[in-house]
């Protein structure tokens, strides 16, 4: 996965120096995205998450990726545990959470993750771990950062698409 045909994200186009700013910027776009939706808890279809569920997921992605980053800095090529994203929607009751709290937590998690990435040098960015999705594969920490940006940007697209707003990439 080095390009997403749906949202047009290209992993290699994101320079390592731009990663921290991009992580913070994408997190900063979530308040407008959620506030632009009449009902943040409404699922556009039974199998499609609500805007609030997507925001909770992205918050948790930032948290889990930060844990994975820390693990990869301590352990040579760790196996990252799947986050159980579909299960978390139910067990953490994403759709019952307070949107403003979710947005604040998302911003905090993104800022912390971005700060950790800003402190990494080339050697650290080249460290690897076994990433579980979409298939088990050895990935670098640089890829982990890029993938996190992709996840957050792609789910903004999902929120806008679910709300019927115009989206990038023609989707």
Coordinates of N, CA, C and O in Angstrom, one line a residue:
X1 N 0.8 -1.2 0.0 CA 0.0 0.0 0.0 C 0.9 1.2 0.0 O 1.4 1.7 1.0
X2 N 1.1 1.8 -1.2 CA 1.9 3.0 -1.3 C 1.2 4.1 -2.0 O 1.7 5.2 -2.1
X3 N -0.1 3.8 -2.4 CA -0.9 4.8 -3.0 C -2.4 4.4 -2.7 O -2.7 3.2 -2.8
X4 N -3.2 5.4 -2.5 CA -4.6 5.1 -2.3 C -5.4 5.7 -3.5 O -5.4 6.9 -3.7
X5 N -5.9 4.8 -4.3 CA -6.7 5.3 -5.5 C -7.9 6.0 -5.2 O -8.4 6.8 -5.9
X6 N -8.5 5.7 -4.0 CA -9.7 6.4 -3.6 C -9.6 7.8 -3.2 O -10.3 8.7 -3.6
X7 N -8.6 8.1 -2.3 CA -8.4 9.5 -1.8 C -7.2 10.2 -2.5 O -6.9 11.3 -2.2
X8 N -6.4 9.4 -3.3 CA -5.3 9.9 -4.1 C -4.0 10.2 -3.3 O -3.1 10.9 -3.7
X9 N -4.0 9.6 -2.0 CA -2.8 9.8 -1.2 C -1.7 9.0 -1.8 O -1.8 7.8 -2.1
X10 N -0.5 9.6 -1.9 CA 0.7 8.9 -2.4 C 1.7 9.0 -1.2 O 2.2 10.1 -0.9
X11 N 2.1 7.8 -0.7 CA 3.0 7.8 0.5 C 4.3 8.4 0.2 O 4.8 9.2 1.0
X12 N 4.9 8.2 -0.9 CA 6.3 8.7 -1.2 C 6.3 10.2 -1.4 O 7.3 10.8 -1.3
X13 N 5.1 10.8 -1.6 CA 5.0 12.2 -1.9 C 5.1 13.0 -0.6 O 5.3 14.2 -0.6
X14 N 5.0 12.3 0.6 CA 5.0 13.0 1.9 C 6.4 12.9 2.4 O 6.9 11.9 2.9
X15 N 7.1 14.0 2.4 CA 8.5 14.1 2.9 C 8.5 14.0 4.4 O 7.6 14.4 5.1
X16 N 9.6 13.3 4.9 CA 9.7 13.1 6.3 C 9.6 14.4 7.2 O 9.1 14.4 8.2
X17 N 10.2 15.4 6.7 CA 10.2 16.7 7.4 C 8.8 17.3 7.5 O 8.5 18.1 8.4
X18 N 8.0 17.0 6.5 CA 6.6 17.6 6.5 C 5.6 16.7 7.4 O 4.5 17.2 7.6
X19 N 6.1 15.6 7.8 CA 5.2 14.7 8.5 C 4.5 15.3 9.8 O 3.3 15.2 9.9
X20 N 5.3 15.8 10.7 CA 4.7 16.4 11.9 C 3.7 17.4 11.6 O 2.6 17.4 12.2
X21 N 4.0 18.3 10.7 CA 3.0 19.4 10.4 C 1.7 18.8 9.8 O 0.6 19.3 10.0
X22 N 1.9 17.9 8.9 CA 0.8 17.3 8.2 C -0.1 16.5 9.2 O -1.3 16.6 9.1
X23 N 0.5 15.8 10.2 CA -0.3 15.2 11.3 C -1.1 16.2 12.1 O -2.3 15.9 12.3
X24 N -0.5 17.3 12.4 CA -1.2 18.3 13.2 C -2.3 19.0 12.3 O -3.4 19.2 12.8
X25 N -2.0 19.2 11.0 CA -2.9 19.9 10.1 C -4.2 19.0 9.9 O -5.3 19.5 10.0
X26 N -4.0 17.7 9.7 CA -5.1 16.9 9.4 C -6.0 16.8 10.7 O -7.2 16.8 10.6
X27 N -5.4 16.7 11.9 CA -6.2 16.7 13.1 C -7.0 18.0 13.2 O -8.1 18.0 13.7
X28 N -6.4 19.1 12.8 CA -7.0 20.4 12.9 C -8.2 20.5 12.0 O -9.0 21.4 12.1
X29 N -8.3 19.7 11.0 CA -9.4 19.7 10.0 C -10.7 19.0 10.6 O -11.8 19.2 10.1
X30 N -10.5 18.2 11.6 CA -11.7 17.4 12.1 C -12.8 18.3 12.7 O -14.0 18.0 12.5
X31 N -12.5 19.3 13.5 CA -13.6 20.1 14.0 C -14.5 20.7 12.9 O -15.7 20.6 13.0
X32 N -13.9 21.2 11.9 CA -14.8 21.8 10.8 C -15.6 20.7 10.1 O -16.7 20.8 9.8
X33 N -14.9 19.5 9.9 CA -15.6 18.4 9.3 C -16.8 17.9 10.1 O -17.9 17.8 9.6
X34 N -16.6 17.8 11.4 CA -17.7 17.3 12.3 C -18.8 18.4 12.4 O -20.0 18.1 12.4
X35 N -18.4 19.6 12.6 CA -19.3 20.7 12.8 C -20.1 21.0 11.5 O -21.2 21.6 11.5
X36 N -19.6 20.5 10.3 CA -20.3 20.6 9.1 C -21.4 19.6 8.8 O -22.0 19.5 7.8
X37 N -21.6 18.7 9.8 CA -22.5 17.5 9.6 C -23.7 17.8 10.6 O -23.5 18.0 11.7
X38 N -24.9 17.7 10.0 CA -26.1 17.9 10.9 C -26.2 17.0 12.0 O -26.6 17.4 13.1
X39 N -25.9 15.7 11.8 CA -26.1 14.7 12.9 C -24.8 13.8 12.9 O -24.7 12.9 12.1
X40 N -23.9 14.1 13.8 CA -22.6 13.4 13.8 C -22.7 11.9 14.2 O -21.8 11.2 14.0
X41 N -23.9 11.5 14.7 CA -24.1 10.2 15.1 C -24.8 9.3 14.1 O -24.9 8.1 14.3
X42 N -25.3 9.9 13.0 CA -26.0 9.2 12.0 C -25.1 8.5 11.1 O -24.2 9.0 10.5
X43 N -25.4 7.2 10.9 CA -24.6 6.4 9.9 C -25.3 6.6 8.6 O -26.5 6.4 8.5
X44 N -24.6 6.9 7.5 CA -25.2 7.0 6.2 C -25.7 5.7 5.6 O -26.6 5.7 4.8
X45 N -25.2 4.6 6.1 CA -25.7 3.3 5.8 C -25.3 2.4 6.9 O -24.4 2.7 7.7
X46 N -26.0 1.3 7.1 CA -25.7 0.4 8.3 C -24.3 0.0 8.4 O -23.7 -0.1 9.5
X47 N -23.6 -0.3 7.3 CA -22.2 -0.7 7.4 C -21.2 0.4 7.3 O -20.0 0.1 7.3
X48 N -21.6 1.6 7.3 CA -20.7 2.8 7.2 C -20.8 3.5 8.5 O -21.8 3.9 9.0
X49 N -19.6 3.8 9.1 CA -19.5 4.5 10.3 C -20.1 5.9 10.3 O -20.1 6.6 9.2
X50 N -20.5 6.4 11.4 CA -21.0 7.8 11.5 C -19.7 8.7 11.5 O -18.6 8.3 11.8
X51 N -19.9 10.0 11.3 CA -18.8 11.0 11.4 C -18.1 10.9 12.8 O -16.9 10.9 12.9
X52 N -18.9 10.8 13.8 CA -18.3 10.7 15.2 C -17.5 9.4 15.3 O -16.4 9.4 15.9
X53 N -18.0 8.3 14.8 CA -17.3 7.1 14.9 C -16.0 7.2 14.1 O -14.9 6.6 14.6
X54 N -16.0 7.8 13.0 CA -14.7 8.0 12.3 C -13.7 8.9 13.1 O -12.5 8.6 13.2
X55 N -14.2 9.9 13.7 CA -13.4 10.8 14.5 C -12.8 10.0 15.7 O -11.6 10.1 16.0
X56 N -13.6 9.2 16.4 CA -13.1 8.3 17.5 C -12.0 7.4 16.9 O -11.0 7.2 17.6
X57 N -12.3 6.8 15.8 CA -11.3 5.9 15.2 C -10.0 6.6 15.0 O -8.9 6.0 15.3
X58 N -10.0 7.7 14.4 CA -8.8 8.4 14.1 C -8.1 8.8 15.3 O -6.8 8.7 15.4
X59 N -8.8 9.3 16.3 CA -8.2 9.5 17.7 C -7.4 8.3 18.1 O -6.3 8.4 18.6
X60 N -8.1 7.1 18.0 CA -7.5 5.9 18.5 C -6.3 5.4 17.6 O -5.4 4.8 18.1
X61 N -6.4 5.7 16.3 CA -5.3 5.4 15.4 C -4.1 6.2 15.9 O -3.0 5.6 16.0
X62 N -4.2 7.5 16.2 CA -3.1 8.3 16.6 C -2.5 7.7 17.9 O -1.3 7.6 18.1
X63 N -3.3 7.2 18.8 CA -2.9 6.6 20.1 C -2.1 5.3 19.8 O -1.1 5.1 20.4
X64 N -2.7 4.5 19.0 CA -2.1 3.1 18.8 C -0.8 3.3 18.0 O 0.2 2.6 18.3
X65 N -0.8 4.2 17.0 CA 0.4 4.4 16.2 C 1.5 4.9 17.1 O 2.7 4.6 17.0
X66 N 1.2 5.8 18.1 CA 2.2 6.3 19.0 C 2.8 5.1 19.9 O 4.0 5.0 20.1
X67 N 1.9 4.2 20.3 CA 2.4 3.0 21.0 C 3.3 2.1 20.2 O 4.3 1.6 20.6
X68 N 2.9 2.0 18.9 CA 3.7 1.2 18.0 C 5.1 1.8 17.7 O 6.1 1.1 17.7
X69 N 5.1 3.1 17.6 CA 6.3 3.9 17.4 C 7.2 3.6 18.6 O 8.4 3.3 18.4
X70 N 6.7 3.8 19.8 CA 7.5 3.6 21.0 C 8.0 2.2 21.1 O 9.2 2.0 21.5
X71 N 7.2 1.2 20.8 CA 7.6 -0.2 20.8 C 8.8 -0.4 19.8 O 9.8 -1.1 20.1
X72 N 8.6 0.1 18.6 CA 9.7 -0.1 17.6 C 11.0 0.6 17.9 O 12.0 0.2 17.4
X73 N 10.9 1.6 18.7 CA 12.2 2.2 19.2 C 12.8 1.5 20.3 O 14.0 1.6 20.5
X74 N 12.1 0.6 21.0 CA 12.6 -0.2 22.1 C 13.0 -1.6 21.7 O 13.9 -2.2 22.2
X75 N 12.3 -2.2 20.7 CA 12.4 -3.6 20.3 C 12.7 -3.7 18.8 O 12.1 -2.9 18.0
X76 N 13.7 -4.5 18.5 CA 14.0 -4.7 17.1 C 12.9 -5.5 16.4 O 12.4 -6.5 16.8
X77 N 12.3 -4.9 15.3 CA 11.3 -5.4 14.5 C 10.1 -6.1 15.2 O 9.9 -7.3 15.1
X78 N 9.4 -5.3 16.0 CA 8.3 -5.9 16.8 C 7.1 -6.3 15.9 O 7.0 -5.7 14.8
X79 N 6.3 -7.1 16.4 CA 5.0 -7.5 15.7 C 4.0 -6.6 16.3 O 3.7 -6.6 17.5
X80 N 3.4 -5.7 15.5 CA 2.3 -4.8 16.0 C 1.0 -5.6 16.1 O 0.6 -6.2 15.1
X81 N 0.4 -5.5 17.2 CA -0.9 -6.1 17.4 C -2.0 -5.3 16.7 O -2.0 -4.1 16.7
X82 N -2.9 -6.0 16.0 CA -4.0 -5.3 15.3 C -4.8 -4.5 16.4 O -5.0 -4.9 17.5
X83 N -5.3 -3.3 16.0 CA -6.0 -2.5 17.0 C -7.4 -2.9 17.2 O -8.1 -2.4 18.1
X84 N -8.0 -3.8 16.4 CA -9.4 -4.2 16.6 C -10.3 -3.1 16.3 O -11.3 -2.8 17.1
X85 N -10.1 -2.4 15.2 CA -10.9 -1.2 14.9 C -12.4 -1.4 14.9 O -13.2 -0.6 15.4
X86 N -12.9 -2.5 14.3 CA -14.3 -2.7 14.3 C -14.9 -3.0 15.6 O -16.0 -2.6 16.0
X87 N -14.1 -3.7 16.4 CA -14.5 -4.1 17.8 C -14.6 -2.8 18.7 O -15.5 -2.7 19.5
X88 N -13.6 -1.9 18.5 CA -13.6 -0.7 19.3 C -14.8 0.2 19.1 O -15.3 0.8 20.1
X89 N -15.4 0.2 17.9 CA -16.6 1.0 17.7 C -17.7 0.6 18.6 O -18.4 1.5 19.2
X90 N -17.8 -0.7 18.9 CA -18.8 -1.2 19.8 C -18.4 -1.2 21.2 O -19.1 -0.6 22.1
X91 N -17.2 -1.7 21.6 CA -16.8 -1.8 23.0 C -16.6 -0.5 23.6 O -16.8 -0.3 24.8
X92 N -16.1 0.5 22.8 CA -15.8 1.8 23.4 C -17.0 2.8 23.2 O -16.9 4.0 23.5
X93 N -18.1 2.3 22.6 CA -19.3 3.0 22.4 C -19.0 4.4 21.7 O -19.4 5.4 22.2
X94 N -18.3 4.3 20.6 CA -17.9 5.5 19.9 C -19.1 6.5 19.6 O -18.9 7.7 19.8
X95 N -20.2 6.0 19.2 CA -21.3 6.9 18.9 C -22.0 7.5 20.1 O -22.8 8.4 20.0
X96 N -21.6 7.1 21.3 CA -22.2 7.7 22.5 C -21.2 8.7 23.2 O -21.6 9.3 24.1
X97 N -20.0 8.9 22.6 CA -19.0 9.8 23.1 C -19.4 11.2 22.8 O -20.1 11.5 21.8
X98 N -18.9 12.1 23.6 CA -19.1 13.6 23.4 C -18.2 14.1 22.3 O -17.0 14.0 22.4
X99 N -18.8 14.6 21.3 CA -18.0 15.1 20.1 C -16.9 16.1 20.5 O -15.7 15.9 20.0
X100 N -17.1 17.0 21.4 CA -16.1 18.0 21.7 C -14.9 17.4 22.5 O -13.8 17.7 22.3
X101 N -15.2 16.4 23.3 CA -14.2 15.6 24.0 C -13.4 14.8 23.0 O -12.1 14.8 23.1
X102 N -14.1 14.2 22.1 CA -13.4 13.4 21.1 C -12.4 14.3 20.3 O -11.3 13.9 20.0
X103 N -12.9 15.4 19.9 CA -12.1 16.3 19.1 C -10.9 16.8 19.9 O -9.8 16.9 19.3
X104 N -11.1 17.1 21.1 CA -9.9 17.6 22.0 C -8.9 16.4 22.1 O -7.7 16.7 22.0
X105 N -9.4 15.2 22.4 CA -8.5 14.1 22.5 C -7.8 13.7 21.2 O -6.6 13.4 21.2
X106 N -8.5 13.9 20.1 CA -7.9 13.6 18.8 C -6.7 14.6 18.6 O -5.6 14.2 18.2
X107 N -7.0 15.9 18.9 CA -5.9 16.9 18.7 C -4.7 16.6 19.6 O -3.6 16.7 19.2
X108 N -5.0 16.3 20.8 CA -3.9 15.9 21.8 C -3.1 14.7 21.3 O -1.9 14.7 21.3
X109 N -3.8 13.7 20.9 CA -3.1 12.5 20.4 C -2.3 12.8 19.1 O -1.2 12.3 19.0
X110 N -2.8 13.6 18.2 CA -2.1 13.9 17.0 C -0.9 14.7 17.3 O 0.2 14.5 16.8
X111 N -1.0 15.7 18.2 CA 0.1 16.5 18.6 C 1.2 15.7 19.2 O 2.4 15.9 18.9
X112 N 0.9 14.8 20.1 CA 1.9 14.0 20.8 C 2.6 13.1 19.8 O 3.8 12.9 19.8
X113 N 1.8 12.5 18.9 CA 2.4 11.6 17.8 C 3.3 12.5 16.9 O 4.4 12.0 16.6
X114 N 2.9 13.6 16.5 CA 3.7 14.5 15.7 C 5.0 14.9 16.4 O 6.0 15.0 15.7
X115 N 4.9 15.2 17.6 CA 6.1 15.6 18.4 C 7.1 14.5 18.4 O 8.3 14.7 18.3
X116 N 6.6 13.3 18.6 CA 7.5 12.1 18.6 C 8.2 11.9 17.2 O 9.3 11.6 17.1
X117 N 7.4 12.1 16.2 CA 8.0 12.0 14.8 C 9.0 13.1 14.5 O 10.0 12.9 13.9
X118 N 8.7 14.3 15.0 CA 9.6 15.4 14.8 C 11.0 15.2 15.4 O 12.0 15.7 15.0
X119 N 11.0 14.4 16.5 CA 12.3 14.1 17.2 C 13.1 12.9 16.5 O 14.2 12.7 16.9
X120 N 12.5 12.3 15.6 CA 13.2 11.1 15.0 C 14.2 11.5 13.9 O 13.9 12.4 13.1
X121 N 15.3 10.8 13.8 CA 16.3 11.0 12.8 C 16.2 9.9 11.7 O 15.3 9.0 11.9
X122 N 17.0 9.9 10.8 CA 17.0 8.9 9.7 C 17.1 7.5 10.2 O 16.4 6.6 9.7
X123 N 18.0 7.3 11.2 CA 18.2 5.9 11.7 C 16.9 5.4 12.3 O 16.5 4.3 12.1
X124 N 16.3 6.3 13.1 CA 15.0 5.8 13.8 C 13.9 5.6 12.8 O 13.1 4.7 12.9
X125 N 13.8 6.5 11.8 CA 12.8 6.4 10.8 C 12.9 5.1 9.9 O 11.9 4.6 9.4
X126 N 14.1 4.6 9.9 CA 14.4 3.3 9.1 C 14.1 2.1 9.9 O 14.0 1.0 9.4
X127 N 13.9 2.2 11.2 CA 13.5 1.1 12.1 C 12.2 0.5 11.6 O 11.4 1.2 11.0
X128 N 12.1 -0.8 11.8 CA 10.9 -1.5 11.3 C 10.1 -2.3 12.3 O 10.6 -2.5 13.4
X129 N 8.9 -2.6 11.9 CA 8.0 -3.4 12.7 C 7.1 -4.2 11.7 O 7.0 -3.8 10.6
X130 N 6.5 -5.2 12.2 CA 5.6 -6.0 11.3 C 4.2 -5.4 11.5 O 3.6 -5.5 12.6
X131 N 3.7 -4.8 10.5 CA 2.4 -4.1 10.5 C 1.4 -5.1 10.1 O 1.5 -5.8 9.1
X132 N 0.2 -5.1 10.8 CA -0.8 -6.2 10.5 C -1.8 -5.9 9.4 O -2.6 -6.8 9.1
X133 N -1.8 -4.7 8.9 CA -2.9 -4.4 7.9 C -2.4 -3.6 6.7 O -1.5 -2.8 6.9
X134 N -2.9 -3.8 5.6 CA -4.0 -4.7 5.1 C -3.5 -6.2 5.1 O -4.3 -7.1 5.0
X135 N -2.2 -6.4 5.0 CA -1.6 -7.7 5.2 C -0.3 -7.6 6.0 O 0.3 -6.5 6.1
X136 N 0.0 -8.6 6.7 CA 1.3 -8.6 7.5 C 2.4 -8.3 6.6 O 2.7 -8.9 5.6
X137 N 3.1 -7.2 7.0 CA 4.3 -6.8 6.2 C 5.2 -5.9 7.1 O 4.8 -5.2 7.9
X138 N 6.5 -6.1 6.8 CA 7.5 -5.3 7.5 C 7.5 -3.9 7.0 O 7.6 -3.7 5.7
X139 N 7.3 -2.9 7.9 CA 7.2 -1.5 7.5 C 8.1 -0.7 8.3 O 8.4 -1.0 9.5
X140 N 8.6 0.4 7.7 CA 9.5 1.3 8.5 C 8.6 2.3 9.3 O 7.4 2.5 9.1
X141 N 9.3 3.0 10.2 CA 8.6 4.0 11.0 C 8.2 5.2 10.1 O 7.2 5.8 10.4
X142 N 9.0 5.4 9.1 CA 8.6 6.5 8.2 C 7.3 6.1 7.5 O 6.3 6.9 7.4
X143 N 7.1 4.9 7.1 CA 5.9 4.4 6.5 C 4.7 4.5 7.5 O 3.6 4.9 7.2
X144 N 5.0 4.2 8.8 CA 4.0 4.3 9.8 C 3.5 5.7 9.9 O 2.3 5.9 10.0
X145 N 4.4 6.7 9.9 CA 3.9 8.1 9.9 C 3.1 8.4 8.7 O 2.1 9.1 8.8
X146 N 3.6 8.1 7.6 CA 2.8 8.4 6.3 C 1.5 7.7 6.4 O 0.5 8.3 5.9
X147 N 1.4 6.5 6.8 CA 0.2 5.7 6.8 C -0.8 6.4 7.8 O -2.0 6.4 7.5
X148 N -0.3 6.9 8.9 CA -1.2 7.6 9.8 C -1.8 8.8 9.2 O -3.0 9.1 9.4
X149 N -1.0 9.6 8.5 CA -1.5 10.8 7.8 C -2.6 10.3 6.8 O -3.7 10.9 6.7
X150 N -2.3 9.2 6.1 CA -3.3 8.7 5.1 C -4.6 8.3 5.8 O -5.7 8.7 5.3
X151 N -4.5 7.6 6.9 CA -5.7 7.2 7.6 C -6.5 8.4 8.0 O -7.7 8.4 7.8
X152 N -5.9 9.4 8.6 CA -6.6 10.6 9.0 C -7.2 11.4 7.9 O -8.4 11.8 7.9
X153 N -6.5 11.5 6.8 CA -7.0 12.2 5.6 C -8.1 11.4 4.9 O -9.1 12.0 4.5
X154 N -7.9 10.2 4.8 CA -8.9 9.3 4.1 C -10.2 9.3 4.9 O -11.3 9.4 4.3
X155 N -10.2 9.3 6.2 CA -11.4 9.3 7.0 C -12.1 10.7 7.0 O -13.3 10.8 7.2
X156 N -11.3 11.8 6.8 CA -12.0 13.1 6.5 C -12.8 12.9 5.2 O -14.0 13.4 5.2
X157 N -12.3 12.3 4.2 CA -13.0 12.0 3.0 C -14.3 11.2 3.3 O -15.4 11.6 2.8
X158 N -14.2 10.2 4.2 CA -15.3 9.4 4.5 C -16.4 10.2 5.2 O -17.6 10.1 4.9
X159 N -16.0 11.1 6.1 CA -16.9 12.0 6.8 C -17.7 12.9 5.8 O -18.9 13.0 5.9
X160 N -16.9 13.5 5.0 CA -17.5 14.5 4.0 C -18.4 13.7 3.0 O -19.4 14.2 2.6
X161 N -18.0 12.6 2.6 CA -18.8 11.8 1.7 C -20.1 11.4 2.3 O -21.2 11.5 1.7
X162 N -20.0 10.9 3.6 CA -21.2 10.6 4.3 C -22.2 11.7 4.6 O -23.4 11.5 4.6
X163 N -21.6 12.9 4.6 CA -22.4 14.1 4.8 C -22.9 14.7 3.5 O -23.7 15.7 3.5
X164 N -22.5 14.1 2.4 CA -22.9 14.6 1.1 C -22.1 15.8 0.6 O -22.5 16.5 -0.4
X165 N -21.0 16.1 1.2 CA -20.2 17.3 0.8 C -19.3 16.9 -0.4 O -19.0 15.7 -0.5
X166 N -18.8 17.9 -1.1 CA -17.9 17.6 -2.2 C -16.6 17.0 -1.6 O -16.2 17.4 -0.6
X167 N -16.0 16.1 -2.4 CA -14.7 15.5 -1.9 C -13.6 15.6 -2.9 O -13.9 15.7 -4.1
X168 N -12.4 15.5 -2.5 CA -11.3 15.4 -3.4 C -11.3 14.1 -4.1 O -11.8 13.1 -3.6
X169 N -10.7 14.0 -5.3 CA -10.6 12.7 -6.0 C -11.8 12.3 -6.7 O -11.9 11.2 -7.2
X170 N -12.9 13.1 -6.6 CA -14.1 12.8 -7.3 C -14.9 11.7 -6.7 O -15.9 11.3 -7.3
X171 N -14.6 11.3 -5.5 CA -15.4 10.3 -4.8 C -16.6 10.8 -4.2 O -16.7 12.0 -3.9

